[in-house]
XYZ file of C-alpha atoms in Angstrom:
520
model
C 0.076 0.030 -0.023
C 1.500 3.271 -0.930
C 2.229 5.843 1.728
C 0.589 9.361 1.700
C 2.928 11.816 1.222
C 3.555 14.300 4.115
C 2.596 17.298 1.984
C -0.912 15.594 1.105
C -1.508 15.130 4.862
C -0.644 18.618 5.558
C -3.110 19.819 3.029
C -5.880 17.756 4.348
C -5.268 18.977 7.675
C -6.195 22.324 6.627
C -9.638 21.391 5.344
C -12.830 22.365 7.201
C -14.145 19.840 9.502
C -17.708 18.554 9.586
C -20.158 20.403 11.970
C -20.717 18.674 15.182
C -24.059 17.659 16.576
C -25.777 19.727 19.402
C -25.722 16.748 21.526
C -21.962 16.475 20.928
C -21.344 20.113 21.889
C -23.276 20.128 24.969
C -21.599 16.898 26.286
C -18.133 18.412 25.334
C -18.874 21.956 27.130
C -20.641 20.750 30.281
C -17.501 19.567 32.057
C -16.072 22.978 31.575
C -19.018 24.664 33.222
C -19.363 22.579 36.454
C -16.716 24.803 38.220
C -18.747 28.011 37.272
C -21.937 26.781 38.794
C -21.269 24.908 41.801
C -19.445 26.665 44.567
C -17.969 24.916 47.448
C -18.747 26.245 51.044
C -16.374 28.279 52.584
C -14.741 26.810 55.886
C -16.343 29.431 58.304
C -19.880 28.858 56.732
C -19.143 25.016 57.569
C -18.303 25.630 61.049
C -20.992 27.904 61.780
C -23.538 25.272 60.399
C -21.800 22.796 62.584
C -22.156 24.718 65.749
C -25.653 25.657 65.310
C -26.464 21.953 64.626
C -24.673 20.912 67.879
C -26.265 23.776 69.985
C -29.778 22.956 68.846
C -29.378 19.290 68.972
C -27.857 19.552 72.536
C -30.532 21.629 73.638
C -33.390 19.330 72.254
C -31.551 16.514 73.834
C -31.593 18.564 77.252
C -35.276 19.342 76.898
C -36.210 15.890 76.145
C -34.178 13.553 78.362
C -31.825 15.888 80.422
C -33.934 15.828 83.662
C -33.626 13.753 86.813
C -36.390 13.150 89.420
C -34.573 13.493 92.973
C -35.880 12.917 96.226
C -34.467 15.699 98.568
C -35.734 15.180 102.278
C -39.578 14.605 102.339
C -39.818 16.673 98.770
C -39.769 15.327 95.499
C -37.890 17.201 92.927
C -36.822 17.750 89.366
C -33.307 18.480 88.322
C -32.472 19.774 84.749
C -29.950 22.048 82.774
C -31.088 24.738 80.613
C -28.850 26.981 78.215
C -28.290 30.288 79.794
C -26.348 33.533 79.308
C -25.569 34.221 82.675
C -25.725 30.755 84.512
C -26.757 30.463 87.905
C -29.563 28.348 89.857
C -33.135 28.591 89.743
C -35.451 27.007 92.232
C -39.237 26.847 91.261
C -41.577 26.413 94.388
C -44.885 26.474 92.645
C -47.257 28.158 93.094
C -45.072 30.434 95.570
C -42.828 31.505 92.860
C -39.263 31.084 92.666
C -35.767 31.802 94.078
C -32.320 32.533 92.039
C -29.103 32.087 93.303
C -25.833 33.738 91.603
C -24.194 30.251 92.251
C -22.029 30.065 89.208
C -21.251 31.887 85.734
C -21.658 29.540 83.002
C -23.803 29.211 79.756
C -25.736 26.540 81.602
C -28.131 27.300 84.608
C -29.293 24.505 86.947
C -33.191 24.404 87.638
C -34.744 22.622 90.356
C -38.200 22.272 90.363
C -40.137 21.466 93.907
C -43.043 18.935 92.787
C -44.529 17.980 95.642
C -44.104 16.920 99.382
C -44.042 13.107 99.347
C -46.547 11.858 102.071
C -44.535 8.536 103.331
C -41.378 10.518 103.983
C -43.066 13.349 105.520
C -45.026 11.217 107.883
C -41.703 9.536 108.779
C -40.372 12.840 110.281
C -43.559 13.484 111.864
C -43.711 10.029 113.521
C -39.649 10.092 114.438
C -38.985 14.053 114.871
C -35.415 12.915 116.226
C -34.596 12.701 112.619
C -34.966 16.347 111.857
C -31.357 16.704 113.598
C -29.971 14.846 110.627
C -32.264 16.383 108.075
C -29.503 18.792 106.923
C -26.888 15.982 106.032
C -29.465 13.855 104.356
C -30.668 16.882 102.181
C -26.962 17.548 101.404
C -26.354 13.998 100.474
C -29.562 13.721 98.287
C -28.465 16.933 96.372
C -25.164 15.875 95.840
C -26.381 12.195 94.457
C -28.921 14.163 92.108
C -26.067 16.354 90.832
C -24.124 13.552 89.853
C -27.160 11.555 87.899
C -27.721 14.954 86.347
C -24.232 15.374 85.179
C -24.173 11.890 83.573
C -27.784 12.277 82.070
C -27.002 15.686 80.677
C -23.631 14.165 78.923
C -25.914 11.310 77.367
C -28.683 14.031 76.464
C -26.275 16.515 74.630
C -24.447 13.919 72.681
C -27.379 12.107 71.707
C -29.101 14.935 70.510
C -26.262 16.426 68.912
C -25.282 12.965 67.011
C -29.164 12.561 66.078
C -29.745 15.887 64.450
C -26.189 16.071 62.892
C -26.927 12.485 61.052
C -30.497 14.040 60.245
C -28.940 17.459 58.579
C -25.607 15.815 57.256
C -26.160 12.457 56.541
C -22.810 11.304 57.233
C -21.864 9.296 60.109
C -18.363 11.138 60.625
C -19.973 14.348 60.429
C -22.629 13.309 63.005
C -19.964 11.889 65.291
C -18.166 14.927 65.100
C -21.379 16.984 66.224
C -21.555 14.697 69.351
C -18.072 15.213 70.143
C -18.196 18.835 69.812
C -21.382 18.742 72.264
C -19.584 17.015 75.001
C -16.557 19.209 74.552
C -19.048 22.206 75.172
C -20.779 20.485 78.082
C -17.472 19.646 79.780
C -16.039 23.148 79.223
C -19.336 24.647 80.806
C -18.839 22.277 83.542
C -15.454 23.178 84.398
C -16.292 26.966 83.934
C -19.384 26.403 86.340
C -16.834 24.387 88.693
C -14.376 27.236 88.693
C -16.981 30.152 89.523
C -18.769 28.063 92.083
C -20.135 30.586 94.728
C -21.153 28.698 97.780
C -22.054 31.755 99.615
C -24.883 32.726 97.102
C -27.511 31.005 99.246
C -27.131 33.998 101.466
C -28.165 36.393 98.989
C -30.983 34.856 96.947
C -33.226 36.850 94.540
C -36.913 36.050 95.166
C -39.822 36.118 92.499
C -43.502 35.789 92.581
C -44.928 35.448 96.291
C -41.702 34.393 97.489
C -40.645 38.276 97.209
C -42.170 38.902 100.650
C -40.214 35.701 102.155
C -37.164 38.098 103.538
C -39.985 39.966 105.607
C -41.690 36.946 106.870
C -38.539 34.522 107.694
C -35.782 37.219 108.289
C -32.585 38.010 106.636
C -30.785 35.077 105.306
C -27.479 35.884 107.334
C -29.677 36.019 110.443
C -30.863 32.492 109.568
C -27.314 31.161 109.566
C -26.546 33.070 112.792
C -29.528 31.797 114.562
C -29.888 28.638 113.222
C -31.116 26.788 116.118
C -34.066 28.741 116.447
C -34.836 28.144 112.821
C -34.236 24.517 113.253
C -36.957 24.618 115.811
C -39.368 26.522 113.566
C -38.569 24.274 110.649
C -39.600 21.101 112.792
C -42.925 22.576 113.561
C -43.581 23.844 110.104
C -42.742 20.191 108.644
C -44.938 18.736 111.050
C -47.934 21.054 110.551
C -47.556 20.966 106.636
C -47.229 17.069 106.477
C -50.249 16.278 108.810
C -52.587 18.168 106.382
C -52.191 15.074 103.850
C -53.751 12.819 106.616
C -56.748 15.178 107.216
C -57.655 15.668 103.536
C -58.255 12.021 103.052
C -60.499 10.851 106.026
C -63.754 12.603 104.712
C -66.883 10.252 104.801
C -68.386 8.748 101.754
C -71.668 10.473 101.101
C -74.517 9.624 98.633
C -76.172 12.914 97.416
C -79.668 13.450 97.180
C -80.811 14.055 93.584
C -83.938 16.337 94.574
C -81.608 18.812 95.803
C -79.389 21.345 94.718
C -76.232 21.103 96.621
C -73.928 24.322 97.217
C -70.288 24.282 98.442
C -69.905 27.597 100.344
C -66.171 28.243 100.674
C -64.217 31.545 101.994
C -60.918 33.168 103.040
C -58.523 30.741 101.177
C -55.915 32.995 101.541
C -53.584 31.370 98.927
C -53.318 27.903 100.699
C -52.856 25.535 97.630
C -54.167 22.799 99.371
C -57.584 23.969 99.229
C -58.011 23.284 95.752
C -57.498 19.634 96.089
C -60.062 19.484 99.239
C -62.672 21.499 97.164
C -62.134 19.236 94.212
C -62.561 16.455 96.780
C -66.001 17.454 98.029
C -67.413 18.351 94.621
C -66.677 14.955 93.569
C -68.048 13.330 96.765
C -71.313 15.457 97.169
C -71.773 15.925 93.468
C -71.869 19.928 94.007
C -73.629 21.801 91.698
C -72.157 25.238 92.429
C -69.441 26.349 94.410
C -69.655 29.996 96.224
C -66.422 31.716 97.323
C -67.266 34.948 99.576
C -64.004 36.506 99.028
C -60.465 36.855 100.242
C -59.062 34.006 97.946
C -55.642 35.825 97.543
C -53.646 37.537 100.242
C -51.981 40.637 98.856
C -53.930 40.938 95.079
C -51.005 40.971 93.257
C -50.364 39.979 89.607
C -48.036 37.239 90.702
C -50.636 35.602 92.613
C -53.059 35.359 89.725
C -51.719 31.848 88.668
C -52.842 30.615 91.956
C -56.561 30.802 90.709
C -56.049 28.735 87.535
C -57.180 25.212 89.201
C -60.692 26.965 89.506
C -61.524 26.063 85.762
C -60.786 22.384 86.672
C -62.722 22.065 90.038
C -65.797 20.340 88.413
C -68.523 22.974 89.052
C -69.359 26.536 88.140
C -67.565 29.192 90.812
C -69.478 32.052 91.822
C -67.024 34.775 93.470
C -67.222 37.981 95.072
C -64.194 40.376 96.039
C -62.807 40.223 99.437
C -60.663 42.982 101.116
C -57.401 40.767 100.349
C -58.630 40.500 96.521
C -57.596 43.307 93.978
C -59.651 44.853 91.152
C -56.780 43.274 89.203
C -57.814 39.822 90.684
C -61.247 40.290 89.846
C -60.239 41.111 86.172
C -58.209 37.830 86.022
C -61.304 35.827 87.361
C -63.502 37.137 84.869
C -61.565 35.759 82.181
C -61.664 32.426 83.465
C -64.089 29.844 82.121
C -66.750 28.660 84.297
C -66.326 31.586 86.773
C -69.245 33.793 87.637
C -68.178 37.051 89.364
C -70.730 39.010 91.161
C -70.448 42.537 91.908
C -72.620 45.925 91.966
C -75.716 43.754 92.907
C -76.048 42.270 89.565
C -77.517 39.007 89.314
C -76.867 35.739 87.749
C -78.383 32.429 87.737
C -76.388 29.639 88.142
C -77.453 25.773 88.532
C -81.060 26.517 89.209
C -80.482 29.271 91.612
C -80.367 33.336 91.535
C -77.351 34.952 93.080
C -76.184 38.597 93.577
C -73.382 40.108 95.362
C -71.273 42.836 95.687
C -67.436 43.112 96.296
C -65.863 44.418 99.376
C -65.253 48.314 98.806
C -62.006 48.289 100.763
C -58.760 46.950 99.765
C -56.373 46.254 102.618
C -54.100 43.473 101.740
C -51.714 44.651 104.677
C -54.535 43.912 107.162
C -54.883 47.607 108.205
C -57.938 48.870 109.654
C -59.254 52.081 107.775
C -61.465 54.405 109.930
C -65.079 54.218 108.891
C -64.482 50.827 107.431
C -67.677 49.691 108.502
C -69.592 52.521 107.499
C -67.950 51.458 103.944
C -69.511 47.921 104.203
C -72.824 49.167 105.533
C -73.302 51.344 102.329
C -72.255 48.450 100.081
C -74.760 46.403 101.950
C -77.526 49.036 101.088
C -76.402 49.134 97.598
C -77.054 45.454 97.406
C -80.413 45.445 99.437
C -81.531 48.342 96.850
C -80.736 45.782 93.973
C -82.590 42.912 95.282
C -85.677 44.884 95.882
C -85.620 46.007 92.280
C -84.979 42.373 91.044
C -88.079 41.371 93.249
C -90.282 44.044 91.930
C -89.359 42.939 88.458
C -90.382 39.525 88.860
C -87.033 37.791 89.351
C -86.224 37.441 93.052
C -82.616 36.548 94.146
C -82.308 33.410 96.070
C -78.916 34.159 97.670
C -77.023 37.326 98.242
C -73.292 37.073 98.638
C -70.847 39.627 100.264
C -67.547 39.278 101.949
C -67.982 41.157 105.480
C -71.063 40.168 107.439
C -71.549 43.792 108.224
C -72.523 44.196 104.518
C -74.488 41.020 104.419
C -76.886 41.877 107.301
C -77.867 45.005 105.290
C -79.918 42.660 102.977
C -82.202 41.380 105.926
C -85.769 41.022 104.583
C -84.784 41.418 101.089
C -83.464 37.861 100.395
C -83.881 34.443 101.975
C -80.108 33.619 102.605
C -77.277 35.878 102.699
C -73.681 34.181 102.585
C -70.455 35.763 104.023
C -66.999 35.326 105.330
C -64.118 37.494 106.913
C -64.346 36.387 110.171
C -62.580 32.934 109.914
C -65.100 31.003 111.834
C -68.649 29.757 111.106
C -71.953 31.111 112.212
C -75.440 30.883 111.356
C -78.429 32.950 112.357
C -81.634 34.279 111.379
C -81.578 37.950 111.190
C -84.574 40.103 112.702
C -86.723 40.196 109.427
C -86.161 36.911 108.378
C -83.124 36.515 106.115
C -80.697 33.508 107.207
C -77.129 34.846 107.498
C -74.527 32.013 107.002
C -70.986 33.078 107.677
C -68.453 30.781 106.428
C -64.669 29.897 108.250
C -61.513 29.967 106.359
C -61.500 27.101 103.801
C -57.654 27.803 103.525
C -57.247 27.586 107.501
C -56.549 31.172 107.446
C -53.942 30.715 104.597
C -50.193 30.579 104.642
C -50.196 31.919 108.287
C -51.693 28.785 109.439
C -48.241 27.209 109.959
C -47.025 29.874 112.062
C -49.125 29.362 115.525
C -48.931 26.582 117.973
C -52.882 25.645 117.409
C -53.447 26.510 113.619
C -56.954 27.496 112.572
C -59.340 24.766 111.057
C -60.194 24.248 107.343
C -63.914 24.772 107.562
C -66.385 24.816 104.530
C -70.177 23.880 104.149
C -72.620 22.033 101.816
C -76.188 23.709 101.633
C -78.724 21.923 100.390
C -81.665 23.734 98.429
C -85.212 22.387 97.487
C -85.035 22.120 93.522
C -88.678 23.681 93.567
C -88.698 26.298 95.999
C -84.927 27.367 95.820
C -84.974 27.692 99.655
C -82.232 26.042 102.114
C -83.424 22.646 103.669
C -80.322 21.540 105.290
C -76.536 22.300 105.686
C -73.391 20.244 106.165
C -70.858 21.883 108.430
C -67.181 20.359 107.292
C -64.288 21.051 109.361
C -60.695 19.512 108.987
C -58.517 19.979 112.115
C -55.881 22.302 110.671
C -52.467 21.957 109.724
C -51.391 20.388 112.833
C -54.392 17.878 113.510
C -55.663 14.798 111.736
C -59.450 14.862 112.482
C -62.350 15.441 110.139
C -65.738 15.994 111.337
C -68.987 16.569 109.353
C -72.096 18.289 111.238
C -75.586 17.967 109.721
C -77.992 20.774 110.533
C -81.556 21.231 109.350
C -83.395 24.473 109.252
C -85.912 24.640 112.015
C -89.351 24.062 109.860
C -87.602 20.910 108.664
C -86.703 19.281 111.959
C -88.782 16.503 113.391
C -90.768 17.426 116.531
C -88.436 15.342 119.117
C -85.105 16.374 117.530
C -82.787 18.857 118.886
C -82.584 22.409 117.185
C -79.090 21.354 115.333
C -78.789 17.677 115.339
C -75.051 16.619 114.319
C -73.361 13.743 113.230
C -69.621 13.704 113.928
C -67.320 11.932 111.413
C -63.949 11.489 113.331
C -60.562 10.402 111.756
C -60.577 6.263 111.212
């Protein structure tokens, strides 16, 4: 075969080539466009994304599984770590408020929630008061154990949370493990910072919030507690004894079969921020199949906005709640209650029909949360009672008579004599029943809160008192009432006394037959 001369080959190379197809052009150009279209993330952007994933994952881990339930003395508590700019320790004592300690400086805060008093452990302290001498060491040991458990659980929580979120975001095991490792490193660094800045004297200068903001005025300066510890230790023993015995009293009420032909009204008053009252009321509503609850005031102690959360359980008591303002309840308290479901606020003599009974009431014209005595205070209540009586007469003339009038102070309720069959009041912290000169029956309720938080101060605390009133469904008149009394925060007795109105008493009965029901 003859060789093609070089000159011929050179000439052929200069000839124009055949045009390429569109697909061929795209295939040949595509690789050259790739570097221009795809931009690799910068290192600082990747680092910022990794840190974000670590922080969010660690926070979710702490939120979901990063808490421990720890018994501290007679209390059940929950400890948890939370992200924080300033660090420190926050102790929540619901519903009284919280106190904060500047215990450390770190990006994590220790939260301790006091959940409830354990009846068994508390009763053991009551039965064996000699154990109070070792309570301080027991609490210290419980806190140390809880802190160790919290540290281990928090490590697991942050590593698991950061690793899981890293795997979901990056879908690469190595990246996910890097996120978990960085989370553990950050937690260890936070723990080291907290340890290095730990301030044990922060307990001497706590910051109170909520109702606990008045704690310094109640229990004294923290430093005086330290210098006079023997005195406060004796007070602690008495307070623990009184509080824990309440659990026995609340569970000893007798069983009762309600009469379906009656309207049953639970009359409560002067709760004064005692959180145990809600459990007692709920128990009575269930046992007696109560149709409506009437509160004649002083539900609060100072009427502040911080106290409003105390009222939230009213929505879940299981019966409509009729309320009038007491001298410890503010207008702010009244507005808050007006926005709660199932609550009927009475004021200015306006009437409302609830559970088949027509109620009218007026709020206390005075607001004296500091227990001050205002000159002419009775005159102000007499004037308020006269306004209520005028409203009762107007409604009777309109053909819509009121069945029950409600005021806080008996001085105001007395003014309705002759204008209503039954008037309810409170304020004086003990029970009374009398028929006024013009035929109105006045029922004064005791303190359903046992005089509130002050009940744990005295040697003989006030009893917890309430009543069940039975009304005929047709006539809407009172037929009988049960006086219920729990023996205060230092006693474990429960007594129920049945009374009949005079016209319903058998001929051979005494005016007020009673049926005591002592503690089993």
